[in-house]
mmCIF file of C-alpha atoms in Angstrom:
data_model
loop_
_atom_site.group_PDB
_atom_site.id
_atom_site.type_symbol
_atom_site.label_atom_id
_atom_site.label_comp_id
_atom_site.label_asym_id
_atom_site.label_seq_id
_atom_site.Cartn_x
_atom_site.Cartn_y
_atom_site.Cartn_z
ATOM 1 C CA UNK C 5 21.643 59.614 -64.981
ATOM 2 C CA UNK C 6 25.445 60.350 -64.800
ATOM 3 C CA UNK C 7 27.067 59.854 -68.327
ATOM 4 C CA UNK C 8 29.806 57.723 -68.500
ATOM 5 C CA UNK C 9 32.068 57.844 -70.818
ATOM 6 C CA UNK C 10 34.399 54.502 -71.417
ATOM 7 C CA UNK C 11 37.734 56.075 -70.625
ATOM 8 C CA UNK C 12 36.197 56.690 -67.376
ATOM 9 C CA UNK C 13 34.960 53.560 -66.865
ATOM 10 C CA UNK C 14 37.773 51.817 -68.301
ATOM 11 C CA UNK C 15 40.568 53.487 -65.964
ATOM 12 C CA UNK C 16 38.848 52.789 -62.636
ATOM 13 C CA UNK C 17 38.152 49.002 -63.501
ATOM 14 C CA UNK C 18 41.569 48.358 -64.931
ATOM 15 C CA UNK C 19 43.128 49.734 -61.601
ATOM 16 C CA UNK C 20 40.634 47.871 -59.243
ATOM 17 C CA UNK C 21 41.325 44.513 -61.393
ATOM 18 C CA UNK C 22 45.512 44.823 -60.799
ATOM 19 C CA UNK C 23 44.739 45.728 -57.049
ATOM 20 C CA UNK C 24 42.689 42.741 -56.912
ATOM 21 C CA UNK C 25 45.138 40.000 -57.968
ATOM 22 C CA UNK C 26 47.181 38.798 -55.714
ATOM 23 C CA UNK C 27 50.769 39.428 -55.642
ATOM 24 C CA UNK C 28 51.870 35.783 -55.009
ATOM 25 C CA UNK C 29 52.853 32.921 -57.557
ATOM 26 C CA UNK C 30 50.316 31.346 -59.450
ATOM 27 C CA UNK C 31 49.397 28.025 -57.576
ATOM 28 C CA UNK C 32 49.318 25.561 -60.671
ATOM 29 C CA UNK C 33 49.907 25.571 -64.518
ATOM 30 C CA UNK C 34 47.642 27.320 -66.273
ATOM 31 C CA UNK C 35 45.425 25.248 -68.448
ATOM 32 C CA UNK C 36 44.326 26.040 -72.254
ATOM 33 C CA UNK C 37 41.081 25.283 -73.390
ATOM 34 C CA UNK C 38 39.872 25.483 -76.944
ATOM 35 C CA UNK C 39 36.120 24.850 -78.096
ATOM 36 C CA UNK C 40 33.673 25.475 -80.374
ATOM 37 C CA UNK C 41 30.399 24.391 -82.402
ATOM 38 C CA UNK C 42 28.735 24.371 -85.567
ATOM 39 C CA UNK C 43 25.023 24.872 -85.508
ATOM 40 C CA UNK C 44 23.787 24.684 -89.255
ATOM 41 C CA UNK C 45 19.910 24.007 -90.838
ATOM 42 C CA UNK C 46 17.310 23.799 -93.353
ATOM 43 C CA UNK C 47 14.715 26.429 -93.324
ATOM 44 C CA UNK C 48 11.962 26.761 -94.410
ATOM 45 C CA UNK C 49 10.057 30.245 -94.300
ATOM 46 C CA UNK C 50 6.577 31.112 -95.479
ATOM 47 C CA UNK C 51 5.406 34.572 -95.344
ATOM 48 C CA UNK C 52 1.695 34.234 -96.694
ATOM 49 C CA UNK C 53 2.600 35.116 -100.595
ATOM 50 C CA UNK C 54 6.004 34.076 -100.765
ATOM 51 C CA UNK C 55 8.574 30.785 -99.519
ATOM 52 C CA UNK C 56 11.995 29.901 -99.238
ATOM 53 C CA UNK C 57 13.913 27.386 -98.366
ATOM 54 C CA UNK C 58 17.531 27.518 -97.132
ATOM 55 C CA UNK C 59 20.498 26.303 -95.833
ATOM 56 C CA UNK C 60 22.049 29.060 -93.399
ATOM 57 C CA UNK C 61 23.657 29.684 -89.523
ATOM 58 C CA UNK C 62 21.576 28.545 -86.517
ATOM 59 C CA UNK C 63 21.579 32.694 -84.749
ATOM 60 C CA UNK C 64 19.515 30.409 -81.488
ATOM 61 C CA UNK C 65 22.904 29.584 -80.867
ATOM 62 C CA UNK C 66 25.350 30.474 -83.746
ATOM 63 C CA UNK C 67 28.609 28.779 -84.817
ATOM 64 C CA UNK C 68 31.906 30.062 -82.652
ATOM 65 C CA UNK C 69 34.960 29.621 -81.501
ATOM 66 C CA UNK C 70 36.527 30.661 -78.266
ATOM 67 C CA UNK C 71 39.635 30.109 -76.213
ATOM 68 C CA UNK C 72 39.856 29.939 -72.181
ATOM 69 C CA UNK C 73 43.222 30.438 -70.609
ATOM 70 C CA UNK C 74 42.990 29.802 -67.080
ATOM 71 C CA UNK C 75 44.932 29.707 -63.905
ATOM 72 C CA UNK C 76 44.502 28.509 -59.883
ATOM 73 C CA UNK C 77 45.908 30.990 -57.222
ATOM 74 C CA UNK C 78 47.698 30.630 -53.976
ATOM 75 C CA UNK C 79 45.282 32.410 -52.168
ATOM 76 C CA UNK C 80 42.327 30.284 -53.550
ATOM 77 C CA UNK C 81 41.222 32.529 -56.113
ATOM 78 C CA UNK C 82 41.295 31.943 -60.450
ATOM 79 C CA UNK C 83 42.330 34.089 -62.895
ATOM 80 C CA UNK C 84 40.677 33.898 -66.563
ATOM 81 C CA UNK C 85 41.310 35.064 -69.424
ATOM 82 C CA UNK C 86 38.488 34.491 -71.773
ATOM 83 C CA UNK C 87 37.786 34.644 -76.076
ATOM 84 C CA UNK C 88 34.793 34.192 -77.724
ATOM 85 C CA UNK C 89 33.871 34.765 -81.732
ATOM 86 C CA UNK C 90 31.405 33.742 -83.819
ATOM 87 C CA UNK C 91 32.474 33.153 -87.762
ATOM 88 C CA UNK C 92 30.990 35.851 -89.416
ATOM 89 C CA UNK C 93 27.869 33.825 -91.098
ATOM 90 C CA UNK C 94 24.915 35.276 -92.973
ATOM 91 C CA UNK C 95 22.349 33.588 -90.039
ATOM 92 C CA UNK C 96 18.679 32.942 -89.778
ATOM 93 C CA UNK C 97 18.149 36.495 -87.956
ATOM 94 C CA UNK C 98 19.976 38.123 -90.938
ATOM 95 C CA UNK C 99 18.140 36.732 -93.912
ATOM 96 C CA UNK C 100 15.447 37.796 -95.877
ATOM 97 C CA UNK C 101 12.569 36.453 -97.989
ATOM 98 C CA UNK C 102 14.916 37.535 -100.928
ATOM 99 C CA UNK C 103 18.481 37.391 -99.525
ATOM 100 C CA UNK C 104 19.233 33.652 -98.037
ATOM 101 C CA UNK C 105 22.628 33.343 -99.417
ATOM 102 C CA UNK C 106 25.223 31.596 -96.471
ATOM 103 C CA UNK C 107 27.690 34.898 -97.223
ATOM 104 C CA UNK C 108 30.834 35.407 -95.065
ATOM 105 C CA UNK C 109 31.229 38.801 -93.838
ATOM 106 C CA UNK C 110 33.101 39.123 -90.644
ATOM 107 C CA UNK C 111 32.314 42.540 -88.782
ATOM 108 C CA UNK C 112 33.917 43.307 -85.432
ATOM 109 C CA UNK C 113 30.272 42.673 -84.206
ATOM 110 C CA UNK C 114 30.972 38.727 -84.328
ATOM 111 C CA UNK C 115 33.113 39.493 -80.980
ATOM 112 C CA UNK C 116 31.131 37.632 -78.049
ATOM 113 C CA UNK C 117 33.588 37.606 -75.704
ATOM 114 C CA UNK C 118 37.541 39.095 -74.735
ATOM 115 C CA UNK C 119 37.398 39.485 -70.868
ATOM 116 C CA UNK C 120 39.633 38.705 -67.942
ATOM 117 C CA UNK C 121 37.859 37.163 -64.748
ATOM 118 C CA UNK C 122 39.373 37.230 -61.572
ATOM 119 C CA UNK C 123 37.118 34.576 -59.133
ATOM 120 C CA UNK C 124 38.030 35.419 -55.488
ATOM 121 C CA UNK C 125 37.503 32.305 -52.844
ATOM 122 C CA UNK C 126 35.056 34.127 -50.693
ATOM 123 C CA UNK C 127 34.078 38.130 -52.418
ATOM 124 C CA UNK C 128 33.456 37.218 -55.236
ATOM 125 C CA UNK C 129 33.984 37.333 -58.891
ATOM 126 C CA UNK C 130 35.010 40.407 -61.473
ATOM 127 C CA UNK C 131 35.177 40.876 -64.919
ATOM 128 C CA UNK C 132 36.574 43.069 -67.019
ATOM 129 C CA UNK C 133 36.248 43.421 -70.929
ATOM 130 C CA UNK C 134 33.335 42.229 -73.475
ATOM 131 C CA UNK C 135 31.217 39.533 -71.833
ATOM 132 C CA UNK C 136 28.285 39.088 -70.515
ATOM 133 C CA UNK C 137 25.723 42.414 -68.764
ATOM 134 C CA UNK C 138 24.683 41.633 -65.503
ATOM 135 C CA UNK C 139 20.778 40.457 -67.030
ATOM 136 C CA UNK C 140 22.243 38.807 -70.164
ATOM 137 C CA UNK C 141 20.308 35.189 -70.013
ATOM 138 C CA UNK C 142 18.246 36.473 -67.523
ATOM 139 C CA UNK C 143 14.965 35.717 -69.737
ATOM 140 C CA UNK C 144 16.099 32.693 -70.781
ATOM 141 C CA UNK C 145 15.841 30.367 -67.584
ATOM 142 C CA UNK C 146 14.738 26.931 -69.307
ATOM 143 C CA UNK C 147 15.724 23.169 -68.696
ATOM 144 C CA UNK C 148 13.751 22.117 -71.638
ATOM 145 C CA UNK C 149 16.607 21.557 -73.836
ATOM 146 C CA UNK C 150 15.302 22.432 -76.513
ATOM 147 C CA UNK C 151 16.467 26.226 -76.260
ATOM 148 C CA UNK C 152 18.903 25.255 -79.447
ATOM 149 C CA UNK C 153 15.950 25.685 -81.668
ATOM 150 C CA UNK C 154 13.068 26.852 -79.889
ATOM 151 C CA UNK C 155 13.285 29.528 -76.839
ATOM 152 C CA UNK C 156 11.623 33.087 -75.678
ATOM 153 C CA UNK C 157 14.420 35.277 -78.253
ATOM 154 C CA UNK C 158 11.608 34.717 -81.193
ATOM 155 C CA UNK C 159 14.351 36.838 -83.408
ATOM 156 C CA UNK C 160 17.422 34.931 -83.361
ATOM 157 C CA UNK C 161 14.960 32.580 -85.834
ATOM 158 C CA UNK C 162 13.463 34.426 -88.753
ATOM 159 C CA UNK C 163 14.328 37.983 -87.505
ATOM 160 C CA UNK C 164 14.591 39.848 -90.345
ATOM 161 C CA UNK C 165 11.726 38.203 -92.122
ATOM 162 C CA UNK C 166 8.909 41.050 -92.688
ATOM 163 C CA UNK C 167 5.373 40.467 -92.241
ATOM 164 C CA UNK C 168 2.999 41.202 -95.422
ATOM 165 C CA UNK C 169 -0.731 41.786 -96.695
ATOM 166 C CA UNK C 170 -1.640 38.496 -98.579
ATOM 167 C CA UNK C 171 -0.064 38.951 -102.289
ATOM 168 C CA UNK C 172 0.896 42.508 -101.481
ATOM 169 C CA UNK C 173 4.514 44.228 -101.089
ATOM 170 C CA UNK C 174 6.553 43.788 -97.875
ATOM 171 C CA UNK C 175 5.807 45.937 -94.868
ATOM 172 C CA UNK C 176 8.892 47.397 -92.716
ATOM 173 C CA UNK C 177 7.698 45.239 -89.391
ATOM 174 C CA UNK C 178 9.889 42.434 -89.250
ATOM 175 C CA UNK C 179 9.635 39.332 -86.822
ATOM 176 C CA UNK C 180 12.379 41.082 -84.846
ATOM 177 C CA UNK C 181 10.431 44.148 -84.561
ATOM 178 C CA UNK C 182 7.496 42.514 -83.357
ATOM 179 C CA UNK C 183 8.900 39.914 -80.819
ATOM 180 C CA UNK C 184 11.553 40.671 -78.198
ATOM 181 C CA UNK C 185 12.637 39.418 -75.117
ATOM 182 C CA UNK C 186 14.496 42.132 -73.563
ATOM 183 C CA UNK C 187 17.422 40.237 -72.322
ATOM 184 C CA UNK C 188 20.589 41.665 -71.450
ATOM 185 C CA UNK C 189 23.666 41.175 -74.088
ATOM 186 C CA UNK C 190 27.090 41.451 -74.382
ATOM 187 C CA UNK C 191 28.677 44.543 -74.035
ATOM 188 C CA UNK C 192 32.177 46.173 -72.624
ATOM 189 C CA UNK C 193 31.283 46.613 -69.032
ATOM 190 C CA UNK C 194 32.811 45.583 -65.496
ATOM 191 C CA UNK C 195 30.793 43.384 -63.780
ATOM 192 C CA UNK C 196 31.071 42.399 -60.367
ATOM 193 C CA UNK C 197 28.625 38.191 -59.024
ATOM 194 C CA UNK C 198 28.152 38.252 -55.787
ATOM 195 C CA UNK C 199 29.384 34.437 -54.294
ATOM 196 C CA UNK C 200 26.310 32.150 -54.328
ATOM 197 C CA UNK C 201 24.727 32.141 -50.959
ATOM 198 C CA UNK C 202 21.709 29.787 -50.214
ATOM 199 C CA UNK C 203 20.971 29.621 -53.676
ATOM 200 C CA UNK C 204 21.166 33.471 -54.542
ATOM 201 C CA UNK C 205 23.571 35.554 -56.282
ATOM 202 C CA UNK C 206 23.501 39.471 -57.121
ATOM 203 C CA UNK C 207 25.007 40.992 -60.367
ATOM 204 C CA UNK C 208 26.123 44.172 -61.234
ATOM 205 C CA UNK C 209 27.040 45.310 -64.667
ATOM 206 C CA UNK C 210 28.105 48.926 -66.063
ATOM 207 C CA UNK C 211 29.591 49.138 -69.675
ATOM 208 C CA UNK C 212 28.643 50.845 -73.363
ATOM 209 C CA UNK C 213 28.413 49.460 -76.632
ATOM 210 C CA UNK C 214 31.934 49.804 -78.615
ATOM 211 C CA UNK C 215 31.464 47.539 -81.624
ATOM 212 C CA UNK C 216 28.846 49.301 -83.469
ATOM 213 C CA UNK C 217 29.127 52.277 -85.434
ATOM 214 C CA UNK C 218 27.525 55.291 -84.514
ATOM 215 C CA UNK C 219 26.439 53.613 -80.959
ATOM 216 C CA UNK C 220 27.855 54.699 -78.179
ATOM 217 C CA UNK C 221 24.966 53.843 -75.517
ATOM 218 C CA UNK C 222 25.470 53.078 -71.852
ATOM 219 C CA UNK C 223 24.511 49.883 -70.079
ATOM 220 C CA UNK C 224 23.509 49.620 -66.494
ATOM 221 C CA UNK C 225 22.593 46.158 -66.115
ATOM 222 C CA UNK C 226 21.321 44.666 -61.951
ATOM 223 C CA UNK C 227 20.689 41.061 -61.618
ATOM 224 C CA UNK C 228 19.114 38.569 -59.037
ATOM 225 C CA UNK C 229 19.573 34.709 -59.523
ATOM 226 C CA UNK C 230 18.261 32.002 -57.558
ATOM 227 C CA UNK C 231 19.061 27.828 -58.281
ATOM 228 C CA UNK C 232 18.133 25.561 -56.118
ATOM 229 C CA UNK C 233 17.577 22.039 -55.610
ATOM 230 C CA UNK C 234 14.429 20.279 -53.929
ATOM 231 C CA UNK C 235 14.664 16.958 -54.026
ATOM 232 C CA UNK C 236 13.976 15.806 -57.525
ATOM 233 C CA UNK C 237 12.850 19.621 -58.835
ATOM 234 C CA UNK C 238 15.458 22.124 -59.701
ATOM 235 C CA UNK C 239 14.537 25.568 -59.753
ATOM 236 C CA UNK C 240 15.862 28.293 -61.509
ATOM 237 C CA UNK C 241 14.982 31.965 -61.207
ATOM 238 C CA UNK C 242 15.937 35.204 -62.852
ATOM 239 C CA UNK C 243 14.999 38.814 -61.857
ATOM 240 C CA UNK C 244 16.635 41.636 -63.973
ATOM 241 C CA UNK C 245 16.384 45.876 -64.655
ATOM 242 C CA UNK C 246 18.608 47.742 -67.367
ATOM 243 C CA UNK C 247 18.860 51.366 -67.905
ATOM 244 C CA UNK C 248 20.380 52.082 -71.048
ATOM 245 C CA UNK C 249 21.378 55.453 -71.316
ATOM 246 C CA UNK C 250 19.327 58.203 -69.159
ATOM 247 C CA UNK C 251 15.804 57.682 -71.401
ATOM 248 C CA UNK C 252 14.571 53.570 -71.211
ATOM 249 C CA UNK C 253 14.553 50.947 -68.752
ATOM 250 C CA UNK C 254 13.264 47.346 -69.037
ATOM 251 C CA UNK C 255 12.401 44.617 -66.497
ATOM 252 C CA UNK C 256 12.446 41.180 -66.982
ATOM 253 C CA UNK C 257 12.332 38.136 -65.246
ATOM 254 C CA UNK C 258 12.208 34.044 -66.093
ATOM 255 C CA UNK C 259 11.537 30.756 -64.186
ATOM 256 C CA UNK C 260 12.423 27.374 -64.946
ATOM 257 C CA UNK C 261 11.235 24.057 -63.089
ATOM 258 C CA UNK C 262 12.367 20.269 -63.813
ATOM 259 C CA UNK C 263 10.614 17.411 -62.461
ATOM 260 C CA UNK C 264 14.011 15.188 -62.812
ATOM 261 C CA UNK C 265 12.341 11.442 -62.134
ATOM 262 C CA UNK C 266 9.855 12.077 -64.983
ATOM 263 C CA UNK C 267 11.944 14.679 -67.383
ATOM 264 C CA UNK C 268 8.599 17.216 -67.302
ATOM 265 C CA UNK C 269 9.333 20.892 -67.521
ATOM 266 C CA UNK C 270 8.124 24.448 -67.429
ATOM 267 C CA UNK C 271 9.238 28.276 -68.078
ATOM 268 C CA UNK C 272 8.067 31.361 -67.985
ATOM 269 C CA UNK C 273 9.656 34.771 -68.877
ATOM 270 C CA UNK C 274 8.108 38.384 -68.837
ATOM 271 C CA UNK C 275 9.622 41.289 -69.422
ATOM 272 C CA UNK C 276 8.149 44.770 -70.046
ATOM 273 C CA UNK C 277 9.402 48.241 -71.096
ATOM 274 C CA UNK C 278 9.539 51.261 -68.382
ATOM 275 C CA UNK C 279 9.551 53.849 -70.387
ATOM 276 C CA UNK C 280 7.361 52.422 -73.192
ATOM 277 C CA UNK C 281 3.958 50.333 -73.354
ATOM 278 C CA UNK C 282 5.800 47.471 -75.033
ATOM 279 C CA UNK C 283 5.249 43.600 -72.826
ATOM 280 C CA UNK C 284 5.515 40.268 -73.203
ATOM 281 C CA UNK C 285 4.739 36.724 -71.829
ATOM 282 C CA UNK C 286 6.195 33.957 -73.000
ATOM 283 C CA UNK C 287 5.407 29.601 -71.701
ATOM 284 C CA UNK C 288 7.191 26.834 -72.335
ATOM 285 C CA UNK C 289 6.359 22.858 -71.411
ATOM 286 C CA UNK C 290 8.741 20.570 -72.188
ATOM 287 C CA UNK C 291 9.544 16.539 -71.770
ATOM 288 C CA UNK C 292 12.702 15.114 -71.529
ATOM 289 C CA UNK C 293 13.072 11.198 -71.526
ATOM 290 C CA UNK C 294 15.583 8.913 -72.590
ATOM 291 C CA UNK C 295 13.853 6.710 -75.272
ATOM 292 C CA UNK C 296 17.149 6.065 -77.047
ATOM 293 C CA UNK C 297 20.351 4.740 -76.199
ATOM 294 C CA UNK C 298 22.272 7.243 -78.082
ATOM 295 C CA UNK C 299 20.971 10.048 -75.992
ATOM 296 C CA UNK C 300 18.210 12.011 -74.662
ATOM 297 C CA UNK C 301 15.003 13.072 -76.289
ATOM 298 C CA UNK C 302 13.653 16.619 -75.512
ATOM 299 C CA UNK C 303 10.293 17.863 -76.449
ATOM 300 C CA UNK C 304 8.742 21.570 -76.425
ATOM 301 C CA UNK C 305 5.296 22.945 -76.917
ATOM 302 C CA UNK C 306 5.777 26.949 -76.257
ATOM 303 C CA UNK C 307 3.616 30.589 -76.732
ATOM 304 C CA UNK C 308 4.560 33.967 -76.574
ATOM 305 C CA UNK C 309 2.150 36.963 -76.453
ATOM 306 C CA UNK C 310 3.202 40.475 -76.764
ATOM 307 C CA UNK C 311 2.226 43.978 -77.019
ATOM 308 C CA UNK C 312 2.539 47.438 -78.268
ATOM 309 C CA UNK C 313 5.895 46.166 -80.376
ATOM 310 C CA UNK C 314 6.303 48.421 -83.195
ATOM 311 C CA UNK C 315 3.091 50.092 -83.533
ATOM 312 C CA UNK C 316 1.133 51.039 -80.919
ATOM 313 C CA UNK C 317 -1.631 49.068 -79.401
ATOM 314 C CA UNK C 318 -0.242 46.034 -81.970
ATOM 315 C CA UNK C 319 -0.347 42.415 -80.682
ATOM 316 C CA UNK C 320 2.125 39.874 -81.476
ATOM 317 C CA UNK C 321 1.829 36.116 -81.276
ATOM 318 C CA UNK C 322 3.463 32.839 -81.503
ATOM 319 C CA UNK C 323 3.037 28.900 -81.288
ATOM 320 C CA UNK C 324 6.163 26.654 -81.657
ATOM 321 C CA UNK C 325 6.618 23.209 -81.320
ATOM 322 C CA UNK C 326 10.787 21.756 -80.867
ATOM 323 C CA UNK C 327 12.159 18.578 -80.980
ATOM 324 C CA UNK C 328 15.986 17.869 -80.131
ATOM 325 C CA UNK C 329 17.670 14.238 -80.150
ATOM 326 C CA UNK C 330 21.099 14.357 -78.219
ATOM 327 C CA UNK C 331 24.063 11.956 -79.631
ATOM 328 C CA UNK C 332 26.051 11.939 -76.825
ATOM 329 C CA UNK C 333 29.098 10.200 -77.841
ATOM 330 C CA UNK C 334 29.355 12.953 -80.834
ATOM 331 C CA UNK C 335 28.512 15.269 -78.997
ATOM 332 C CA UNK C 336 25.794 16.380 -81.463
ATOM 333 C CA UNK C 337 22.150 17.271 -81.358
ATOM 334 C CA UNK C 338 19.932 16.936 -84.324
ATOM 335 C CA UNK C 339 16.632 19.263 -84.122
ATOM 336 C CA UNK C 340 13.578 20.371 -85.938
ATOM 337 C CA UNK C 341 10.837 22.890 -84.855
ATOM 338 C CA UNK C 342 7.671 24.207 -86.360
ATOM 339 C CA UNK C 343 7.013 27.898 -85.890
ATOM 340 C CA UNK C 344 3.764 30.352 -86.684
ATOM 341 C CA UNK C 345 4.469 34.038 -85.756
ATOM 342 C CA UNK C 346 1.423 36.406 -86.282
ATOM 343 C CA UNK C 347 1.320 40.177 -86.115
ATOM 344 C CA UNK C 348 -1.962 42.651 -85.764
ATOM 345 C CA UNK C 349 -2.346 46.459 -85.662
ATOM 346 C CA UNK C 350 -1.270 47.855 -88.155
ATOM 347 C CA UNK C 351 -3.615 49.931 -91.139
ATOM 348 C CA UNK C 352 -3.627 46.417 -93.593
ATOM 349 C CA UNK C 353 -4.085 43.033 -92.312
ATOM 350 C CA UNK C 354 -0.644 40.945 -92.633
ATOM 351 C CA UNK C 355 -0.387 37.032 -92.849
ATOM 352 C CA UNK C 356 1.344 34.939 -90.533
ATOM 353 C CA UNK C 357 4.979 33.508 -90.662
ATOM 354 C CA UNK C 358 5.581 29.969 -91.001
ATOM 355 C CA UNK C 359 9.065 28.738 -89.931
ATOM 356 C CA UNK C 360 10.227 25.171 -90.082
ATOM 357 C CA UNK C 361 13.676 23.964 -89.610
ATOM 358 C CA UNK C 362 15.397 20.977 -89.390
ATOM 359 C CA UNK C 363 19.207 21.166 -88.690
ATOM 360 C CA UNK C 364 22.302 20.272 -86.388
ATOM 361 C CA UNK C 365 24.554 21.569 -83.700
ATOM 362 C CA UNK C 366 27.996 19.829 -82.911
ATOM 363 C CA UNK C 367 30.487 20.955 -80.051
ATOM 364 C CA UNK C 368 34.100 20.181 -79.876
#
């Protein structure tokens, strides 16, 4: 595949974003939109010979703070400028069975998002800057909501938690090594959505890694959405290929259904390696009813499968259970989940992981 280098990509895309804006007046005031959340909770980790328990960052959906600046056009269009940072927290995919100190150590890495969209009334939308690849989300369809505590990125809970032989020393797998997803991320690309048509929209993504160290990988990221309403189901569906670099590609894919009258719910996201033997499957059932007058009440019952992470011919499991109780009025959402993670192939035997967390996530 053709290398591209980011002054090459960055020229082009600058030039094709200031040909793309329009040349008249902007056809309002811009408006100035700051938000944020805290997502904080107790944890509880097991790992067959050892436990801790914790107080540390929710990575499921970490604390942030962004910034949207944003403008109407006079030919119909919207100009965005976009920021997006989390704090800088020691968080549950960071800690170990020995380190669960809440440190503070902010690394350019925190940067989610510093972009500028330009949303055109009828071709569609570009971005340009460090946002969102073209797949990122795209195994992650779910109306549970319950995805706060409990959804198919196994990692973002206990990912640096290694599995071990009952009363023995640590291995070097780790939850994260044994459970993935494959979902796109957040990188500094151009991206170009199609406009939604019947339900469908195409994305396109091209972009390398600049925040790391050391990595200066490119990201080809191609994306198919469909949502749809049918009466009282919604439907959403997710189709998505990366190459990264010249030497691995990964397909993945996710569907989400909602029964609306009755608050039942389903997902189901796949993904598997190209140039590796590495799969998963991942299901999710979930309830939704409004018991309480303070808010909804979400249930979740999920399992994930996988193989041929980290060691070859391995097999990697999970059962979780997720419960989320929405305060509307303060715009919070108090959660708990129950989570066993188990891990076979390699020379020793290794117990499961037991994760249990109960914790909160406010937005403002």
């Amino acid at each position: 595949m053709r290398q591209l280098r980011l002054s090459r990509l960055a020229l082009p895309a600058i030039s094709g974003v200031i040909l793309a804006l329009p040349q008249t007046a902007l056809a309002q005031d811009p408006t100035f939109t700051f938000y944020g959340q805290l997502n904080f909770g107790i944890f509880s980790v097991d790992d067959g010979t050892q436990s801790e328990t914790f107080v540390t960052d929710n990575d499921n959906s970490n604390t942030r703070i962004g910034a949207i600046w944003e403008s109407g056009l006079a030919n119909g269009g919207k100009l965005k400028f976009h920021f997006e940072s989390a704090l800088g927290l020691f968080g549950s995919s960071s800690v170990t069975i020995d380190d669960t100190d809440l440190d503070f150590n902010y690394r350019r890495t925190e940067l989610r998002k510093f972009e500028v969209v330009y949303t055109t009334p009828s071709v569609g939308t570009f971005s340009f800057g460090q946002g969102s690849t073209a797949t990122d989300g795209f195994a992650e369809a779910d109306f549970s909501g319950t995805s706060v505590i409990a959804y198919s990125a196994l990692g973002d809970l206990a990912g640096n938690i290694a599995f071990r032989p009952q009363g023995g020393a640590a291995t070097a797998v780790t939850v994260g090594d044994a459970f993935s997803n494959f979902d796109g991320a957040r990188r500094f690309r151009v991206r170009y959505d199609t406009p939604e048509f019947n339900g469908f929209t195409v994305s396109a993504s091209a972009g390398e890694e600049v925040l790391r160290r050391g990595d200066d990988r490119e990201f080809y990221d191609l994306g198919l959405k469909y949502a749809q309403d049918y009466g009282d189901i919604k439907v959403d569906a997710r189709l998505g290929y990366s190459w990264i670099d010249s030497d691995e590609e990964l397909a993945i894919g996710s569907v989400a259904l909602l029964h609306e009258p009755t608050g039942l719910n389903a997902a189901i996201s796949t993904g598997r390696q190209q140039e590796g033997d590495a799969d998963y499957i991942y299901a999710k059932l979930g309830y939704i009813q409004n018991w309480f007058s303070v808010g909804s009440t979400a249930l979740s019952l999920d399992i994930y499968e996988g193989n041929d992470f980290a060691i070859a011919g391995s097999e990697s499991s999970s059962v979780g259970l997720g419960v989320v109780q929405r305060l509307d009025k303060q715009n919070v959402e108090i959660y708990a989940t129950y989570r066993t993670l188990s891990f076979e192939g390699g020379a020793t035997a290794v117990e499961d992981i037991d994760v249990m967390v109960v914790g909160a996530r406010w937005k403002f």
